Short mmCIF file of C-alpha atoms in Angstrom, two decimals:
data_model
loop_
_atom_site.label_atom_id
_atom_site.label_comp_id
_atom_site.label_asym_id
_atom_site.label_seq_id
_atom_site.Cartn_x
_atom_site.Cartn_y
_atom_site.Cartn_z
CA MET A 1 -0.50 -0.12 0.18
CA ASP A 2 3.10 2.15 0.94
CA LEU A 3 4.66 1.55 -2.82
CA ILE A 4 1.50 1.46 -4.51
CA ARG A 5 0.82 5.64 -2.57
CA LEU A 6 4.50 7.12 -3.52
CA GLN A 7 3.82 5.54 -6.77
CA SER A 8 0.93 7.88 -6.92
CA ALA A 9 2.50 10.85 -5.19
CA ALA A 10 5.56 10.17 -7.91
CA PHE A 11 2.85 10.53 -10.33
CA TYR A 12 1.23 13.15 -9.68
CA ALA A 13 3.96 14.82 -8.56
CA ARG A 14 5.09 14.83 -11.83
CA ILE A 15 1.84 15.10 -13.31
CA THR A 16 2.31 18.43 -10.89
CA ALA A 17 5.47 19.92 -12.30
CA LYS A 18 4.62 19.01 -16.05
CA THR A 19 1.63 20.95 -15.74
CA LEU A 20 3.26 23.57 -13.62
CA ALA A 21 6.71 24.24 -15.82
CA LEU A 22 3.65 24.38 -18.99
CA SER A 23 2.10 26.70 -17.66
CA ILE A 24 4.95 28.88 -16.99
CA PHE A 25 5.90 28.45 -20.31
CA ALA A 26 2.66 29.85 -21.46
CA LEU A 27 2.14 32.69 -19.24
CA ALA A 28 5.55 33.96 -19.95
CA LEU A 29 4.41 33.24 -23.84
CA GLN A 30 1.42 35.50 -23.21
CA GLY A 31 4.93 38.06 -21.56
CA GLN A 32 3.76 37.68 -18.23
CA ALA A 33 7.84 36.95 -17.35
CA ALA A 34 8.53 39.87 -19.54
CA ALA A 35 12.40 39.35 -17.54
CA ALA A 36 12.54 35.77 -18.99
CA SER A 37 15.23 35.49 -22.32
CA ASP A 38 14.47 33.82 -25.54
CA GLU A 39 17.89 31.79 -23.85
CA VAL A 40 16.83 31.65 -20.24
CA ILE A 41 13.17 29.87 -22.04
CA GLY A 42 15.45 27.94 -24.11
CA ASP A 43 17.47 26.28 -21.00
CA VAL A 44 14.10 25.50 -18.69
CA LEU A 45 13.04 24.00 -22.51
CA GLY A 46 16.24 21.66 -22.13
CA ILE A 47 16.27 20.49 -18.47
CA LEU A 48 12.27 19.87 -18.58
CA LYS A 49 13.20 16.87 -21.76
CA GLN A 50 16.38 15.60 -20.03
CA ARG A 51 14.38 15.14 -16.79
CA GLY A 52 11.70 13.52 -19.73
CA ILE A 53 8.82 16.19 -18.10
CA LEU A 54 8.91 17.21 -21.44
CA ASP A 55 8.87 14.00 -24.28
CA ASP A 56 10.46 14.91 -28.30
CA GLU A 57 7.42 15.47 -29.50
CA GLN A 58 6.59 18.14 -26.44
CA TYR A 59 9.92 20.00 -27.33
CA SER A 60 10.06 20.60 -30.47
CA GLN A 61 6.54 22.02 -30.22
CA LEU A 62 6.91 24.44 -27.22
CA THR A 63 10.43 25.67 -29.06
CA ALA A 64 8.67 26.29 -32.35
CA LYS A 65 6.10 27.98 -30.26
CA ASN A 66 8.61 29.73 -28.60
CA ALA A 67 10.51 31.06 -31.74
CA SER A 68 7.55 32.61 -33.19
CA TYR A 69 6.62 34.59 -30.05
CA GLU A 70 10.18 35.93 -30.31
CA GLU A 71 9.42 36.75 -33.31
CA SER A 72 6.02 38.40 -33.45
CA ARG A 73 6.60 40.83 -30.70
CA GLN A 74 10.40 41.91 -31.90
CA SER A 75 9.71 45.22 -31.67
CA LEU A 76 9.37 47.50 -34.94
CA LEU A 77 12.81 49.60 -34.87
CA GLU A 78 14.29 46.31 -34.86
CA ARG A 79 13.04 45.20 -38.04
CA PHE A 80 15.21 48.68 -39.58
CA GLU A 81 18.10 49.76 -40.81
CA PHE A 82 19.46 53.17 -39.93
CA SER A 83 21.37 55.85 -41.67
CA GLY A 84 22.38 59.07 -42.12
CA ASP A 85 24.70 61.91 -41.84
CA MET A 86 25.27 65.40 -40.53
CA ARG A 87 26.89 67.99 -42.63
CA ALA A 88 28.83 71.10 -41.25
CA ARG A 89 29.34 74.25 -43.88
CA HIS A 90 30.33 77.71 -44.10
CA GLU A 91 29.00 79.45 -47.09
CA SER A 92 30.68 82.13 -48.91
CA PHE A 93 28.72 83.82 -51.92
CA TRP A 94 31.67 86.83 -53.61
CA PHE A 95 29.83 88.70 -56.14
CA ASP A 96 31.09 91.12 -59.84
CA ARG A 97 28.66 93.32 -61.66
CA ASP A 98 26.31 91.60 -63.77
CA PRO A 99 25.36 92.08 -67.25
CA LEU A 100 22.36 93.52 -65.61
CA GLY A 101 25.29 96.78 -64.07
CA VAL A 102 23.66 95.66 -60.37
CA GLU A 103 26.63 94.06 -58.30
CA ALA A 104 24.88 92.22 -55.43
CA THR A 105 25.89 92.13 -51.56
CA ASN A 106 28.58 89.63 -50.71
CA ARG A 107 27.08 87.17 -48.42
CA TYR A 108 28.08 84.87 -45.71
CA ARG A 109 26.22 81.90 -44.02
CA LEU A 110 26.26 79.32 -41.76
CA ARG A 111 24.17 75.61 -42.76
CA TYR A 112 23.19 72.12 -41.27
CA ARG A 113 21.28 68.95 -43.06
CA LEU A 114 20.49 66.08 -41.34
CA ARG A 115 19.51 63.04 -43.01
CA LEU A 116 18.44 59.85 -41.94
CA ASN A 117 16.97 56.87 -44.02
CA ALA A 118 15.54 53.54 -43.04
CA LYS A 119 14.90 50.07 -45.07
CA ALA A 120 12.97 47.51 -43.66
CA ALA A 121 12.97 43.71 -45.36
CA VAL A 122 9.35 42.41 -45.62
CA ASN A 123 10.07 39.48 -46.82
CA ASP A 124 12.21 37.30 -49.24
CA TRP A 125 11.14 39.69 -52.19
CA PHE A 126 9.30 43.20 -50.89
CA SER A 127 11.03 46.09 -48.37
CA VAL A 128 9.76 49.49 -47.38
CA GLY A 129 12.68 52.93 -46.82
CA PHE A 130 11.88 55.95 -46.19
CA ARG A 131 14.73 59.84 -46.14
CA ILE A 132 13.02 61.98 -43.81
CA ALA A 133 15.85 65.88 -43.70
CA THR A 134 16.14 68.69 -42.60
CA GLY A 135 15.66 71.40 -45.60
CA ASP A 136 12.28 73.33 -46.44
CA ASP A 137 12.47 72.83 -50.66
CA HIS A 138 12.81 70.32 -52.58
CA TYR A 139 16.25 71.57 -53.72
CA SER A 140 18.16 71.39 -50.70
CA SER A 141 18.53 70.14 -47.47
CA ASN A 142 20.20 72.45 -45.84
CA GLN A 143 18.75 74.45 -43.13
CA THR A 144 20.72 78.20 -42.99
CA LEU A 145 20.96 78.47 -38.83
CA GLY A 146 18.94 82.26 -37.58
CA SER A 147 17.02 81.69 -40.99
CA SER A 148 12.56 81.58 -40.02
CA VAL A 149 10.81 79.15 -41.44
CA SER A 150 7.28 80.39 -39.46
CA GLY A 151 6.48 82.56 -42.02
CA ASP A 152 7.63 85.51 -39.43
CA PRO A 153 11.14 86.56 -38.76
CA GLN A 154 12.22 84.58 -35.29
CA GLU A 155 14.40 84.16 -33.08
CA TRP A 156 16.21 80.38 -32.72
CA ASP A 157 12.16 79.44 -34.93
CA ALA A 158 12.08 75.39 -34.59
CA HIS A 159 13.72 74.10 -38.28
CA GLY A 160 11.11 71.27 -39.31
CA LEU A 161 11.79 67.16 -41.25
CA ASN A 162 10.14 66.80 -43.96
CA LEU A 163 10.05 62.69 -45.60
CA ARG A 164 12.14 63.28 -48.60
CA ARG A 165 11.34 59.06 -49.88
CA ALA A 166 8.94 56.68 -49.48
CA TYR A 167 9.01 54.23 -51.14
CA MET A 168 8.14 50.26 -51.15
CA GLN A 169 10.83 47.31 -53.21
CA ALA A 170 10.20 44.58 -54.93
CA LYS A 171 13.32 42.07 -56.00
CA LEU A 172 12.94 41.08 -59.76
CA PRO A 173 14.22 36.82 -60.26
CA PHE A 174 15.73 37.32 -62.78
CA ASP A 175 19.12 34.94 -63.07
CA GLY A 176 22.34 35.72 -63.13
CA VAL A 177 21.72 39.49 -61.94
CA LYS A 178 20.21 42.44 -60.19
CA ALA A 179 17.22 43.69 -60.43
CA ALA A 180 14.99 45.65 -58.01
CA VAL A 181 11.52 48.01 -58.89
CA GLN A 182 10.38 51.04 -56.47
CA PHE A 183 7.21 52.99 -56.14
CA GLY A 184 7.10 56.36 -54.43
CA LYS A 185 8.96 59.04 -53.97
CA VAL A 186 12.00 57.12 -55.04
CA GLY A 187 16.62 58.18 -54.79
CA ASN A 188 16.77 59.61 -58.02
CA PRO A 189 17.95 56.47 -59.78
CA PHE A 190 19.80 58.79 -62.79
CA ILE A 191 22.41 60.00 -61.33
CA TRP A 192 25.62 59.23 -61.56
CA LYS A 193 28.70 59.12 -58.61
CA VAL A 194 31.09 59.05 -61.53
CA GLY A 195 32.80 62.61 -61.17
CA LYS A 196 30.17 65.12 -60.50
CA ASP A 197 26.74 65.21 -62.51
CA TYR A 198 25.40 68.64 -62.93
CA LEU A 199 22.68 68.25 -64.60
CA TRP A 200 20.74 66.95 -61.49
CA ASP A 201 20.29 68.83 -58.32
CA GLY A 202 21.20 65.42 -56.07
CA ASP A 203 18.42 66.70 -53.62
CA ILE A 204 15.43 65.89 -55.71
CA ASN A 205 13.55 62.59 -55.41
CA PRO A 206 11.56 62.28 -58.32
CA GLU A 207 7.58 60.60 -57.55
CA GLY A 208 6.95 57.67 -59.33
CA VAL A 209 8.52 53.63 -61.03
CA ALA A 210 12.23 53.64 -61.12
CA PHE A 211 13.56 50.35 -62.08
CA LYS A 212 17.43 48.94 -61.65
CA MET A 213 19.15 46.48 -63.10
CA SER A 214 22.74 45.07 -63.02
CA ALA A 215 24.71 42.90 -64.35
CA ASN A 216 28.15 40.91 -64.61
CA PRO A 217 28.97 39.70 -67.74
CA SER A 218 31.78 39.33 -67.33
CA GLU A 219 34.43 39.05 -64.57
CA ASN A 220 36.30 42.24 -65.71
CA THR A 221 32.95 43.91 -67.59
CA THR A 222 29.92 45.30 -64.96
CA ALA A 223 26.82 46.91 -66.57
CA PHE A 224 23.33 48.19 -66.10
CA LEU A 225 20.21 49.48 -67.03
CA ASN A 226 17.74 52.57 -64.84
CA LEU A 227 14.49 52.94 -66.03
CA GLY A 228 11.68 55.44 -64.68
CA TYR A 229 8.51 56.63 -65.26
CA PHE A 230 7.00 59.91 -62.95
CA ILE A 231 4.80 62.71 -62.42
CA VAL A 232 6.32 66.21 -62.50
CA ASP A 233 2.70 68.25 -61.91
CA GLU A 234 -0.49 66.42 -60.70
CA GLU A 235 -3.34 68.94 -62.55
CA GLY A 236 -6.25 66.91 -61.21
CA GLY A 237 -7.36 66.68 -64.75
CA GLY A 238 -5.87 66.14 -68.17
CA LYS A 239 -2.12 64.67 -69.25
CA ASP A 240 -0.06 65.17 -65.77
CA PRO A 241 3.37 66.64 -66.64
CA HIS A 242 5.36 63.50 -67.22
CA VAL A 243 8.63 62.59 -67.66
CA PHE A 244 10.66 59.29 -69.21
CA GLY A 245 14.01 58.12 -68.82
CA ALA A 246 16.25 55.55 -69.95
CA GLN A 247 19.40 55.13 -69.06
CA VAL A 248 22.04 52.31 -69.88
CA GLY A 249 26.32 51.50 -69.46
CA GLY A 250 28.99 49.90 -67.81
CA GLU A 251 32.31 49.72 -66.92
CA PHE A 252 35.15 47.85 -68.78
CA GLY A 253 38.75 47.17 -67.49
CA VAL A 254 40.70 47.37 -69.77
CA SER A 255 44.02 45.38 -67.83
CA ASP A 256 44.51 45.49 -63.56
CA THR A 257 45.28 49.55 -63.76
CA LEU A 258 43.14 50.80 -65.62
CA ALA A 259 39.30 51.16 -66.39
CA VAL A 260 36.86 52.32 -69.39
CA GLY A 261 32.91 53.56 -68.58
CA GLY A 262 29.93 54.77 -69.50
CA ARG A 263 26.87 55.61 -70.37
CA LEU A 264 23.84 56.71 -72.58
CA SER A 265 20.34 58.04 -71.05
CA TYR A 266 16.94 59.88 -72.50
CA TYR A 267 14.57 61.79 -71.43
CA ASN A 268 11.80 62.96 -71.92
CA TRP A 269 9.38 65.51 -70.35
CA ARG A 270 6.20 65.23 -71.82
CA SER A 271 2.54 66.98 -71.47
CA LEU A 272 4.08 70.46 -69.94
CA LYS A 273 2.34 73.03 -69.01
CA ALA A 274 2.28 76.57 -69.24
CA ASP A 275 3.58 76.72 -65.44
CA PHE A 276 5.68 74.27 -65.88
CA ILE A 277 7.69 76.71 -69.15
CA THR A 278 7.20 79.52 -66.86
CA ARG A 279 9.19 77.46 -63.70
CA ASN A 280 12.38 76.62 -66.30
CA ALA A 281 11.59 80.74 -67.17
CA ALA A 282 12.89 82.01 -64.34
CA ASP A 283 15.61 79.35 -63.65
CA GLY A 284 17.25 80.19 -67.35
CA ASN A 285 15.25 78.56 -70.25
CA LEU A 286 14.27 81.13 -72.59
CA ALA A 287 9.89 81.25 -72.21
CA GLY A 288 9.72 79.55 -76.01
CA GLY A 289 12.58 77.71 -76.57
CA VAL A 290 11.84 75.00 -74.92
CA GLU A 291 8.16 74.21 -76.20
CA GLY A 292 9.11 71.54 -79.07
CA GLY A 293 5.92 69.83 -81.14
CA THR A 294 2.40 69.68 -80.16
CA ASP A 295 2.59 67.98 -76.68
CA ASN A 296 4.84 70.80 -74.66
CA GLU A 297 8.33 68.26 -74.67
CA ILE A 298 11.40 68.43 -73.85
CA SER A 299 13.46 65.14 -75.29
CA VAL A 300 17.03 65.01 -74.23
CA GLY A 301 20.00 62.96 -74.88
CA GLU A 302 22.78 62.59 -72.94
CA LEU A 303 26.38 60.91 -73.56
CA SER A 304 29.12 60.80 -70.24
CA LEU A 305 33.14 59.05 -70.76
CA TYR A 306 35.30 58.00 -68.34
CA ALA A 307 38.51 56.70 -67.49
CA ARG A 308 40.12 55.66 -64.23
CA THR A 309 43.83 53.94 -63.65
CA THR A 310 45.24 53.18 -60.39
CA SER A 311 48.40 52.54 -61.44
CA ILE A 312 50.38 54.51 -59.20
CA ASP A 313 49.64 53.36 -55.40
CA GLY A 314 47.80 55.95 -53.52
CA TRP A 315 47.02 58.07 -56.04
CA PRO A 316 43.57 56.74 -59.00
CA ILE A 317 42.92 59.65 -61.71
CA LEU A 318 39.66 60.07 -62.89
CA ALA A 319 39.19 61.72 -66.49
CA TYR A 320 35.38 62.36 -67.59
CA GLY A 321 32.98 63.84 -69.78
CA THR A 322 29.28 65.05 -70.60
CA TYR A 323 27.88 66.04 -74.24
CA ALA A 324 23.82 67.07 -73.96
CA GLN A 325 21.88 68.02 -75.93
CA ASN A 326 17.72 69.16 -76.03
CA PHE A 327 16.31 67.57 -79.41
CA ASP A 328 13.46 69.83 -79.04
CA ALA A 329 15.19 73.49 -77.74
CA GLU A 330 13.64 76.16 -80.35
CA SER A 331 15.48 79.85 -81.81
CA THR A 332 13.58 82.38 -79.74
CA LEU A 333 13.58 86.51 -79.70
CA GLY A 334 16.69 86.81 -81.63
CA ALA A 335 18.36 84.16 -80.28
CA SER A 336 19.32 80.38 -81.32
CA LYS A 337 17.78 77.23 -80.09
CA GLU A 338 21.06 76.75 -77.35
CA ASP A 339 20.45 73.42 -76.61
CA THR A 340 24.03 71.51 -75.53
CA ALA A 341 25.51 71.47 -72.17
CA PHE A 342 28.80 69.30 -71.36
CA GLY A 343 31.15 69.76 -68.30
CA ILE A 344 34.76 67.90 -68.49
CA GLY A 345 36.33 67.11 -65.54
CA LEU A 346 40.08 65.65 -63.62
CA GLU A 347 40.22 63.85 -60.56
CA VAL A 348 43.18 62.90 -58.97
CA GLY A 349 43.79 61.07 -55.32
CA ASP A 350 41.94 59.09 -52.32
CA LYS A 351 40.45 61.09 -49.55
CA LYS A 352 40.81 57.76 -48.03
CA ARG A 353 44.92 57.79 -47.55
CA PHE A 354 45.92 60.76 -48.59
CA ALA A 355 42.87 63.22 -50.81
CA LYS A 356 41.12 63.93 -53.84
CA LEU A 357 41.90 66.45 -55.22
CA GLY A 358 39.20 67.90 -58.74
CA VAL A 359 38.55 70.55 -61.16
CA ALA A 360 36.04 70.11 -64.02
CA TYR A 361 34.48 73.26 -66.18
CA TRP A 362 30.88 73.17 -67.19
CA GLU A 363 29.05 74.65 -69.85
CA MET A 364 24.70 74.55 -69.70
CA GLU A 365 23.15 77.13 -72.46
CA ALA A 366 19.96 78.47 -71.84
CA ASN A 367 17.88 75.56 -73.26
CA ALA A 368 19.73 72.79 -73.21
CA VAL A 369 17.96 70.53 -70.23
CA PRO A 370 14.95 71.88 -68.28
CA ALA A 371 16.70 74.60 -65.14
CA ASN A 372 14.15 73.68 -62.85
CA PHE A 373 16.37 70.05 -61.90
CA VAL A 374 19.91 71.25 -62.29
CA ASP A 375 22.58 70.63 -59.47
CA SER A 376 21.49 74.37 -57.91
CA ASP A 377 24.66 74.44 -56.37
CA LEU A 378 26.35 75.19 -59.28
CA PHE A 379 25.70 78.75 -60.83
CA ASP A 380 23.07 78.61 -58.27
CA GLY A 381 20.92 76.22 -60.12
CA HIS A 382 21.00 78.84 -63.33
CA THR A 383 21.13 77.18 -67.02
CA ASN A 384 23.06 79.30 -69.82
CA ARG A 385 26.08 79.12 -67.04
CA GLU A 386 30.04 78.43 -67.91
CA GLY A 387 32.47 78.51 -65.04
CA PHE A 388 34.98 76.52 -63.51
CA VAL A 389 34.70 74.18 -60.53
CA PHE A 390 37.68 73.46 -58.39
CA TYR A 391 36.65 70.83 -55.30
CA GLY A 392 38.84 68.20 -52.59
CA SER A 393 38.01 65.84 -49.83
CA LYS A 394 39.99 64.50 -46.62
CA THR A 395 39.08 61.52 -44.53
CA VAL A 396 39.71 63.41 -41.34
CA PHE A 397 38.01 60.37 -39.16
CA LYS A 398 36.53 57.25 -39.74
CA ASN A 399 32.92 58.41 -41.31
CA THR A 400 34.15 62.34 -40.88
CA ASP A 401 34.96 63.46 -44.00
CA LEU A 402 36.26 67.27 -44.72
CA ASN A 403 35.18 69.16 -48.15
CA LEU A 404 35.73 71.94 -50.45
CA THR A 405 34.29 73.24 -53.29
CA LEU A 406 35.00 76.78 -55.46
CA PHE A 407 32.16 77.55 -58.01
CA MET A 408 33.23 80.38 -60.06
CA GLY A 409 30.00 81.07 -62.71
CA GLU A 410 28.78 83.43 -65.18
CA GLU A 411 26.26 83.53 -67.91
CA ILE A 412 27.08 82.98 -71.59
CA GLU A 413 24.86 85.55 -73.46
CA ASP A 414 23.60 88.55 -72.98
CA GLY A 415 21.28 89.32 -75.38
CA PRO A 416 18.14 91.22 -74.88
CA ALA A 417 16.48 87.09 -74.70
CA PHE A 418 18.65 87.01 -71.84
CA VAL A 419 17.46 89.51 -69.53
CA GLY A 420 14.88 87.69 -67.35
CA ASP A 421 18.15 85.75 -66.13
CA LEU A 422 21.23 87.50 -65.88
CA GLY A 423 21.08 88.68 -62.40
CA ASN A 424 23.91 87.60 -59.60
CA ALA A 425 25.20 85.53 -62.36
CA ASP A 426 29.02 87.04 -62.05
CA ARG A 427 30.04 84.72 -58.30
CA ILE A 428 31.72 82.72 -56.34
CA ARG A 429 31.23 80.55 -54.74
CA LEU A 430 33.11 78.82 -51.45
CA GLN A 431 30.97 76.03 -49.84
CA THR A 432 33.26 74.38 -46.49
CA ASP A 433 32.02 71.34 -45.37
CA LEU A 434 31.93 69.01 -42.62
CA VAL A 435 30.58 65.67 -42.87
CA VAL A 436 29.77 63.25 -40.32
CA LYS A 437 28.00 59.42 -40.95
CA PHE A 438 26.08 57.18 -39.33
#
């Protein structure tokens, strides 16, 4: 009888222990035991299995439930990959007498820029991302110290953050290539990071659909294809002004120390309205000079080439050039079509080892490209300008760069057709930047 009682007591103790263990684990899954980590729960389950309280099937089931629970309660922030940068800038402007006979007062200002990027993988195919940044216009994320953004002069007014990008991305299942489609407010897929690309302003993030694909056809060859369809203005009726772009390019390794590359781009703006033409005329396009065809369109072709050599240790050399033409430009008010732009440049050095130094010359005729999209640092974002850019960069600490850029510009033409955009044309601009990346 005593033996039976002992066996019964052991049986009920075992059942009670098993029930208690399962109850404790259930409470943990319900968040009542929040202090217990995933590692501790795993150890507890292992001990229960070793003592025979849990069989193999029960252990596997509870382990799977715990893993599922941990995944489900993962915080939103843990799903995102964050990156960003902070830039401090001192900027100087020195003006000469412009063709209108006016000499603006020299100007100096302090500015900063803060950008935060985030991207989260939703599954194996889809991800979402966004960027928030300072600045209150589409050209620039800079915020000038002492400036007011509330409309009324205010000492140390609050500065805002704006949504600069917001997109979803889908990977495409193409063998041997990287391909993805982005939808929303996206980074410009047509901007090139070879030398200085001033045909597009780097802070403009178009809105629409972008397709990007890259591949390595051979060991020493890379190739890429970029497509984009973007809405410029939402009219609410009729056709919305829009732009389609296509770009193809690549790089070929001639030898271990020499590589050559290039890209060919085509942009087609269509269904342009009067307000679009007016805005671009304020930045250099001749009124009526960019309206071609019956659909008010602008078609621009662009070719860029470069060569890079690393034959001198620590001092790579890059030579590059760009040529663009507006095929739909028209002459107006006695002026020619003013339909081309070109730039050439030379870079020497590596900012992480010693320093990177560069010089470039750019010339943008009035109707070469829509003026409202060109880089806002070069010639203050105007066409009908020519001049030199001198720049240098040095990594002073890890993820910390010191940059200097000097712009020297003036007008190309100053006849009667150009008087609407000649103010402050002759000027020198110096930017001193300290950039910290995180």
